[in-house]
């Protein structure tokens, strides 16, 4: 039981490049979330999903897209990376209870 | 939407003393208030949570209090130890589509031996 797994753990992108971050959970959770964490600003919600095939916008969705084609996977895409997207990205999942289980994070640098 | 403010942003305490972190929230419909601890370079980990039908909850050296009327909640750590040094985040959510957590800005706690 791995919990929530994020890949990759680190990545450096050039401005304008695209990439996809993968979040996989093996707990059969319905709800999944993508947050970004910047110094002094806590965690801010980018997009979330309440079940397979569903997605919704969070607090800071601009510049990102997501897909939830399979229940266990939640993908976060950056179509054209910008330096403002340099951040640590955390995925989380939740079952019918309340607590989140977080992945280990992806540290992304856009130069 | 919900707004959660957290104070102080940094807190330095002597080992053995108590630490208190306070949060306020804006949405009176919020009914779930967790606290997360994040060590350097690690993921946030849930340490305690409270629901709106409870005023206080304790788990060993940590406790959380909730005042729904004033819309604020607090984390109390007693007998602090060096391993309590970390960043702590409060959060709030309500029973609604997505049950999204809104986080405070975090408090960096340093416990000095």
PDB file of C-alpha atoms in Angstrom:
ATOM      1  CA  UNK A   1       0.000   0.000   0.000  1.00  0.00           C
ATOM      2  CA  UNK A   2       1.936   3.009  -1.307  1.00  0.00           C
ATOM      3  CA  UNK A   3      -0.712   5.655  -0.490  1.00  0.00           C
ATOM      4  CA  UNK A   4      -0.312   8.659  -2.791  1.00  0.00           C
ATOM      5  CA  UNK A   5       2.590   8.634  -5.245  1.00  0.00           C
ATOM      6  CA  UNK A   6       3.721  11.641  -7.262  1.00  0.00           C
ATOM      7  CA  UNK A   7       6.030  11.600 -10.262  1.00  0.00           C
ATOM      8  CA  UNK A   8       8.401  13.176 -10.988  1.00  0.00           C
ATOM      9  CA  UNK A   9       9.901  14.404  -7.714  1.00  0.00           C
ATOM     10  CA  UNK A  10      11.953  17.155  -9.334  1.00  0.00           C
ATOM     11  CA  UNK A  11      11.854  18.861 -12.690  1.00  0.00           C
ATOM     12  CA  UNK A  12      13.405  21.878 -14.375  1.00  0.00           C
ATOM     13  CA  UNK A  13      11.531  23.335 -17.345  1.00  0.00           C
ATOM     14  CA  UNK A  14      12.309  26.117 -19.736  1.00  0.00           C
ATOM     15  CA  UNK A  15       9.714  28.837 -20.208  1.00  0.00           C
ATOM     16  CA  UNK A  16       7.154  27.716 -22.747  1.00  0.00           C
ATOM     17  CA  UNK A  17       7.735  23.978 -22.321  1.00  0.00           C
ATOM     18  CA  UNK A  18       4.943  21.643 -21.331  1.00  0.00           C
ATOM     19  CA  UNK A  19       4.824  18.806 -18.847  1.00  0.00           C
ATOM     20  CA  UNK A  20       2.462  16.522 -16.963  1.00  0.00           C
ATOM     21  CA  UNK A  21       2.617  15.686 -13.286  1.00  0.00           C
ATOM     22  CA  UNK A  22       1.174  12.331 -12.301  1.00  0.00           C
ATOM     23  CA  UNK A  23      -0.583  11.536  -9.048  1.00  0.00           C
ATOM     24  CA  UNK A  24      -1.537   7.941  -8.316  1.00  0.00           C
ATOM     25  CA  UNK A  25      -3.362   6.606  -5.259  1.00  0.00           C
ATOM     26  CA  UNK A  26      -4.047   2.993  -4.343  1.00  0.00           C
ATOM     27  CA  UNK A  27      -6.629   3.622  -1.591  1.00  0.00           C
ATOM     28  CA  UNK A  28      -9.690   3.711  -3.850  1.00  0.00           C
ATOM     29  CA  UNK A  29     -10.352   7.315  -2.829  1.00  0.00           C
ATOM     30  CA  UNK A  30     -13.014   9.265  -4.687  1.00  0.00           C
ATOM     31  CA  UNK A  31     -11.647  12.754  -4.100  1.00  0.00           C
ATOM     32  CA  UNK A  32      -8.301  13.993  -5.405  1.00  0.00           C
ATOM     33  CA  UNK A  33      -6.686  17.443  -5.297  1.00  0.00           C
ATOM     34  CA  UNK A  34      -3.746  19.371  -6.675  1.00  0.00           C
ATOM     35  CA  UNK A  35      -2.204  22.129  -4.540  1.00  0.00           C
ATOM     36  CA  UNK A  36       0.778  24.371  -5.023  1.00  0.00           C
ATOM     37  CA  UNK A  37       2.911  25.544  -2.140  1.00  0.00           C
ATOM     38  CA  UNK A  38       4.835  28.795  -2.268  1.00  0.00           C
ATOM     39  CA  UNK A  39       6.878  30.336   0.564  1.00  0.00           C
ATOM     40  CA  UNK A  40       4.703  32.169   3.076  1.00  0.00           C
ATOM     41  CA  UNK A  41       1.468  31.397   1.232  1.00  0.00           C
ATOM     42  CA  UNK A  42       0.480  27.987   2.505  1.00  0.00           C
ATOM     43  CA  UNK A  43      -1.101  25.572   0.072  1.00  0.00           C
ATOM     44  CA  UNK A  44      -3.424  26.847  -2.626  1.00  0.00           C
ATOM     45  CA  UNK A  45      -5.857  24.633  -4.497  1.00  0.00           C
ATOM     46  CA  UNK A  46      -5.347  24.423  -8.259  1.00  0.00           C
ATOM     47  CA  UNK A  47      -7.907  21.839  -9.389  1.00  0.00           C
ATOM     48  CA  UNK A  48      -9.766  18.963  -7.824  1.00  0.00           C
ATOM     49  CA  UNK A  49     -11.876  15.938  -8.710  1.00  0.00           C
ATOM     50  CA  UNK A  50     -14.812  14.359  -6.888  1.00  0.00           C
ATOM     51  CA  UNK A  51     -14.676  11.149  -8.890  1.00  0.00           C
ATOM     52  CA  UNK A  52     -13.531   9.437 -12.040  1.00  0.00           C
ATOM     53  CA  UNK A  53     -14.222  11.570 -15.099  1.00  0.00           C
ATOM     54  CA  UNK A  54     -14.851  14.780 -13.113  1.00  0.00           C
ATOM     55  CA  UNK A  55     -12.692  17.854 -12.582  1.00  0.00           C
ATOM     56  CA  UNK A  56     -13.289  21.305 -11.147  1.00  0.00           C
ATOM     57  CA  UNK A  57     -11.359  24.550 -10.706  1.00  0.00           C
ATOM     58  CA  UNK A  58      -9.854  25.570  -7.425  1.00  0.00           C
ATOM     59  CA  UNK A  59      -8.445  28.867  -6.227  1.00  0.00           C
ATOM     60  CA  UNK A  60      -5.576  29.248  -8.736  1.00  0.00           C
ATOM     61  CA  UNK A  61      -6.449  27.233 -11.887  1.00  0.00           C
ATOM     62  CA  UNK A  62      -5.023  29.525 -14.603  1.00  0.00           C
ATOM     63  CA  UNK A  63      -2.235  27.960 -16.656  1.00  0.00           C
ATOM     64  CA  UNK A  64      -3.073  24.415 -15.569  1.00  0.00           C
ATOM     65  CA  UNK A  65      -5.273  21.609 -16.862  1.00  0.00           C
ATOM     66  CA  UNK A  66      -6.201  18.308 -15.257  1.00  0.00           C
ATOM     67  CA  UNK A  67      -7.686  14.956 -16.153  1.00  0.00           C
ATOM     68  CA  UNK A  68      -9.110  12.067 -14.128  1.00  0.00           C
ATOM     69  CA  UNK A  69      -9.633   9.310 -16.694  1.00  0.00           C
ATOM     70  CA  UNK A  70      -9.025   6.588 -14.126  1.00  0.00           C
ATOM     71  CA  UNK A  71     -10.108   6.705 -10.503  1.00  0.00           C
ATOM     72  CA  UNK A  72      -6.620   6.092  -9.202  1.00  0.00           C
ATOM     73  CA  UNK A  73      -4.849   8.739 -11.310  1.00  0.00           C
ATOM     74  CA  UNK A  74      -5.079  12.528 -11.350  1.00  0.00           C
ATOM     75  CA  UNK A  75      -2.897  14.320 -13.902  1.00  0.00           C
ATOM     76  CA  UNK A  76      -1.849  17.973 -13.752  1.00  0.00           C
ATOM     77  CA  UNK A  77      -0.693  19.549 -16.998  1.00  0.00           C
ATOM     78  CA  UNK A  78       1.208  22.727 -17.747  1.00  0.00           C
ATOM     79  CA  UNK A  79       0.752  23.595 -21.405  1.00  0.00           C
ATOM     80  CA  UNK A  80       3.212  26.492 -21.553  1.00  0.00           C
ATOM     81  CA  UNK A  81       5.269  26.815 -18.385  1.00  0.00           C
ATOM     82  CA  UNK A  82       5.995  30.239 -16.918  1.00  0.00           C
ATOM     83  CA  UNK A  83       8.468  31.257 -14.166  1.00  0.00           C
ATOM     84  CA  UNK A  84       5.446  32.083 -11.945  1.00  0.00           C
ATOM     85  CA  UNK A  85       4.670  28.366 -11.915  1.00  0.00           C
ATOM     86  CA  UNK A  86       7.887  27.582 -10.068  1.00  0.00           C
ATOM     87  CA  UNK A  87       6.583  25.928  -6.937  1.00  0.00           C
ATOM     88  CA  UNK A  88       6.206  22.715  -4.997  1.00  0.00           C
ATOM     89  CA  UNK A  89       3.147  20.787  -6.134  1.00  0.00           C
ATOM     90  CA  UNK A  90       1.301  18.448  -3.801  1.00  0.00           C
ATOM     91  CA  UNK A  91      -1.361  15.975  -4.722  1.00  0.00           C
ATOM     92  CA  UNK A  92      -3.795  14.706  -2.092  1.00  0.00           C
ATOM     93  CA  UNK A  93      -6.644  12.244  -1.933  1.00  0.00           C
ATOM     94  CA  UNK A  94      -9.535  11.723   0.466  1.00  0.00           C
ATOM     95  CA  UNK A  95     -12.074   9.015   1.098  1.00  0.00           C
ATOM     96  CA  UNK A  96     -15.517   9.399   2.615  1.00  0.00           C
ATOM     97  CA  UNK A  97     -13.872  10.628   5.789  1.00  0.00           C
ATOM     98  CA  UNK A  98     -12.355  14.053   6.109  1.00  0.00           C
ATOM     99  CA  UNK A  99      -8.560  13.810   6.296  1.00  0.00           C
ATOM    100  CA  UNK A 100      -6.343  14.263   3.287  1.00  0.00           C
ATOM    101  CA  UNK A 101      -3.455  11.964   2.425  1.00  0.00           C
ATOM    102  CA  UNK A 102      -0.719  13.921   0.671  1.00  0.00           C
ATOM    103  CA  UNK A 103       1.857  12.755  -1.830  1.00  0.00           C
ATOM    104  CA  UNK A 104       5.530  13.567  -1.313  1.00  0.00           C
ATOM    105  CA  UNK A 105       5.471  16.538  -3.676  1.00  0.00           C
ATOM    106  CA  UNK A 106       7.017  17.630  -6.961  1.00  0.00           C
ATOM    107  CA  UNK A 107       9.514  20.479  -6.933  1.00  0.00           C
ATOM    108  CA  UNK A 108       9.207  22.326 -10.244  1.00  0.00           C
ATOM    109  CA  UNK A 109      11.514  25.081 -11.407  1.00  0.00           C
ATOM    110  CA  UNK A 110      10.741  27.072 -14.555  1.00  0.00           C
ATOM    111  CA  UNK A 111      13.680  29.029 -15.935  1.00  0.00           C
TER     112      UNK A 111
ATOM    113  CA  UNK B   1     -14.867  31.720  -0.892  1.00  0.00           C
ATOM    114  CA  UNK B   2     -13.302  30.730   2.395  1.00  0.00           C
ATOM    115  CA  UNK B   3     -10.365  32.732   3.764  1.00  0.00           C
ATOM    116  CA  UNK B   4      -8.175  31.371   6.559  1.00  0.00           C
ATOM    117  CA  UNK B   5      -5.677  33.564   8.381  1.00  0.00           C
ATOM    118  CA  UNK B   6      -3.005  32.146  10.655  1.00  0.00           C
ATOM    119  CA  UNK B   7      -0.860  33.796  13.309  1.00  0.00           C
ATOM    120  CA  UNK B   8       1.945  34.059  14.141  1.00  0.00           C
ATOM    121  CA  UNK B   9       3.986  33.317  11.042  1.00  0.00           C
ATOM    122  CA  UNK B  10       6.983  32.318  13.184  1.00  0.00           C
ATOM    123  CA  UNK B  11       7.160  31.142  16.766  1.00  0.00           C
ATOM    124  CA  UNK B  12      10.230  30.407  18.840  1.00  0.00           C
ATOM    125  CA  UNK B  13       9.814  28.629  22.171  1.00  0.00           C
ATOM    126  CA  UNK B  14      12.072  27.081  24.761  1.00  0.00           C
ATOM    127  CA  UNK B  15      11.932  23.320  25.082  1.00  0.00           C
ATOM    128  CA  UNK B  16       9.291  22.387  27.630  1.00  0.00           C
ATOM    129  CA  UNK B  17       7.250  25.553  27.127  1.00  0.00           C
ATOM    130  CA  UNK B  18       3.870  25.684  25.391  1.00  0.00           C
ATOM    131  CA  UNK B  19       3.160  26.898  21.876  1.00  0.00           C
ATOM    132  CA  UNK B  20      -0.119  28.345  20.646  1.00  0.00           C
ATOM    133  CA  UNK B  21      -1.085  29.002  17.028  1.00  0.00           C
ATOM    134  CA  UNK B  22      -4.307  30.803  16.150  1.00  0.00           C
ATOM    135  CA  UNK B  23      -6.433  30.771  13.011  1.00  0.00           C
ATOM    136  CA  UNK B  24      -9.524  32.626  11.919  1.00  0.00           C
ATOM    137  CA  UNK B  25     -11.871  31.695   9.100  1.00  0.00           C
ATOM    138  CA  UNK B  26     -14.479  33.638   7.170  1.00  0.00           C
ATOM    139  CA  UNK B  27     -17.125  31.143   6.034  1.00  0.00           C
ATOM    140  CA  UNK B  28     -19.583  30.408   8.841  1.00  0.00           C
ATOM    141  CA  UNK B  29     -20.614  27.202   7.003  1.00  0.00           C
ATOM    142  CA  UNK B  30     -17.163  25.653   7.515  1.00  0.00           C
ATOM    143  CA  UNK B  31     -17.435  22.632   9.782  1.00  0.00           C
ATOM    144  CA  UNK B  32     -14.111  20.793   9.645  1.00  0.00           C
ATOM    145  CA  UNK B  33     -10.792  22.173  10.910  1.00  0.00           C
ATOM    146  CA  UNK B  34      -7.632  20.068  10.579  1.00  0.00           C
ATOM    147  CA  UNK B  35      -4.062  20.889  11.531  1.00  0.00           C
ATOM    148  CA  UNK B  36      -1.071  19.690   9.526  1.00  0.00           C
ATOM    149  CA  UNK B  37       2.593  19.465  10.436  1.00  0.00           C
ATOM    150  CA  UNK B  38       5.181  19.758   7.700  1.00  0.00           C
ATOM    151  CA  UNK B  39       8.832  19.021   8.318  1.00  0.00           C
ATOM    152  CA  UNK B  40      11.451  20.447   5.993  1.00  0.00           C
ATOM    153  CA  UNK B  41      11.226  18.870   2.558  1.00  0.00           C
ATOM    154  CA  UNK B  42       8.419  16.539   3.580  1.00  0.00           C
ATOM    155  CA  UNK B  43       4.699  16.283   2.889  1.00  0.00           C
ATOM    156  CA  UNK B  44       2.086  17.775   5.239  1.00  0.00           C
ATOM    157  CA  UNK B  45       0.889  15.260   7.820  1.00  0.00           C
ATOM    158  CA  UNK B  46      -2.425  15.479   9.658  1.00  0.00           C
ATOM    159  CA  UNK B  47      -1.827  15.770  13.401  1.00  0.00           C
ATOM    160  CA  UNK B  48      -5.265  16.590  14.770  1.00  0.00           C
ATOM    161  CA  UNK B  49      -8.641  17.748  13.558  1.00  0.00           C
ATOM    162  CA  UNK B  50     -11.910  18.990  14.998  1.00  0.00           C
ATOM    163  CA  UNK B  51     -15.458  19.193  13.744  1.00  0.00           C
ATOM    164  CA  UNK B  52     -17.868  21.997  14.412  1.00  0.00           C
ATOM    165  CA  UNK B  53     -19.950  20.046  16.899  1.00  0.00           C
ATOM    166  CA  UNK B  54     -16.972  19.820  19.256  1.00  0.00           C
ATOM    167  CA  UNK B  55     -15.348  22.662  21.190  1.00  0.00           C
ATOM    168  CA  UNK B  56     -12.086  21.009  22.155  1.00  0.00           C
ATOM    169  CA  UNK B  57     -10.095  17.906  21.316  1.00  0.00           C
ATOM    170  CA  UNK B  58      -6.893  16.585  22.844  1.00  0.00           C
ATOM    171  CA  UNK B  59      -4.338  14.022  21.756  1.00  0.00           C
ATOM    172  CA  UNK B  60      -1.448  13.633  24.175  1.00  0.00           C
ATOM    173  CA  UNK B  61       0.535  16.907  24.051  1.00  0.00           C
ATOM    174  CA  UNK B  62      -1.560  18.596  21.381  1.00  0.00           C
ATOM    175  CA  UNK B  63      -5.013  20.082  21.633  1.00  0.00           C
ATOM    176  CA  UNK B  64      -7.275  22.096  19.394  1.00  0.00           C
ATOM    177  CA  UNK B  65     -10.030  24.482  20.476  1.00  0.00           C
ATOM    178  CA  UNK B  66     -12.811  25.874  18.326  1.00  0.00           C
ATOM    179  CA  UNK B  67     -14.971  28.950  18.848  1.00  0.00           C
ATOM    180  CA  UNK B  68     -17.630  28.912  16.145  1.00  0.00           C
ATOM    181  CA  UNK B  69     -19.208  32.157  17.254  1.00  0.00           C
ATOM    182  CA  UNK B  70     -15.956  34.049  16.829  1.00  0.00           C
ATOM    183  CA  UNK B  71     -14.878  31.892  13.892  1.00  0.00           C
ATOM    184  CA  UNK B  72     -11.482  31.038  15.234  1.00  0.00           C
ATOM    185  CA  UNK B  73      -9.621  27.919  16.285  1.00  0.00           C
ATOM    186  CA  UNK B  74      -6.285  27.303  17.913  1.00  0.00           C
ATOM    187  CA  UNK B  75      -3.600  24.652  18.235  1.00  0.00           C
ATOM    188  CA  UNK B  76      -1.929  24.158  21.597  1.00  0.00           C
ATOM    189  CA  UNK B  77       1.274  22.171  22.005  1.00  0.00           C
ATOM    190  CA  UNK B  78       2.383  21.543  25.583  1.00  0.00           C
ATOM    191  CA  UNK B  79       5.797  20.439  26.843  1.00  0.00           C
ATOM    192  CA  UNK B  80       7.369  21.205  23.490  1.00  0.00           C
ATOM    193  CA  UNK B  81      10.252  19.072  22.277  1.00  0.00           C
ATOM    194  CA  UNK B  82      12.863  19.698  19.560  1.00  0.00           C
ATOM    195  CA  UNK B  83      11.028  17.273  17.254  1.00  0.00           C
ATOM    196  CA  UNK B  84       8.029  19.617  17.349  1.00  0.00           C
ATOM    197  CA  UNK B  85      10.048  22.058  15.220  1.00  0.00           C
ATOM    198  CA  UNK B  86       8.248  22.263  11.873  1.00  0.00           C
ATOM    199  CA  UNK B  87       5.773  24.358   9.906  1.00  0.00           C
ATOM    200  CA  UNK B  88       2.182  23.994  11.058  1.00  0.00           C
ATOM    201  CA  UNK B  89      -0.827  24.709   8.869  1.00  0.00           C
ATOM    202  CA  UNK B  90      -4.432  25.152   9.870  1.00  0.00           C
ATOM    203  CA  UNK B  91      -7.217  24.579   7.359  1.00  0.00           C
ATOM    204  CA  UNK B  92     -10.982  24.749   7.040  1.00  0.00           C
ATOM    205  CA  UNK B  93     -13.597  23.106   4.868  1.00  0.00           C
ATOM    206  CA  UNK B  94     -17.338  22.557   4.731  1.00  0.00           C
ATOM    207  CA  UNK B  95     -19.624  19.780   3.643  1.00  0.00           C
ATOM    208  CA  UNK B  96     -20.060  20.684   0.002  1.00  0.00           C
ATOM    209  CA  UNK B  97     -18.983  19.549  -3.436  1.00  0.00           C
ATOM    210  CA  UNK B  98     -15.367  18.551  -3.149  1.00  0.00           C
ATOM    211  CA  UNK B  99     -14.909  19.221   0.593  1.00  0.00           C
ATOM    212  CA  UNK B 100     -12.017  21.428  -0.374  1.00  0.00           C
ATOM    213  CA  UNK B 101      -9.546  22.461   2.294  1.00  0.00           C
ATOM    214  CA  UNK B 102      -8.504  26.115   2.471  1.00  0.00           C
ATOM    215  CA  UNK B 103      -5.182  26.497   4.257  1.00  0.00           C
ATOM    216  CA  UNK B 104      -3.719  29.220   6.399  1.00  0.00           C
ATOM    217  CA  UNK B 105      -0.318  30.654   5.538  1.00  0.00           C
ATOM    218  CA  UNK B 106       1.557  28.480   8.026  1.00  0.00           C
ATOM    219  CA  UNK B 107       3.506  28.974  11.258  1.00  0.00           C
ATOM    220  CA  UNK B 108       7.170  28.072  11.503  1.00  0.00           C
ATOM    221  CA  UNK B 109       7.783  26.737  14.999  1.00  0.00           C
ATOM    222  CA  UNK B 110      11.295  26.487  16.381  1.00  0.00           C
ATOM    223  CA  UNK B 111      11.814  24.696  19.679  1.00  0.00           C
ATOM    224  CA  UNK B 112      15.129  25.655  21.237  1.00  0.00           C
ATOM    225  CA  UNK B 113      16.830  23.036  23.407  1.00  0.00           C
TER     226      UNK B 113
END
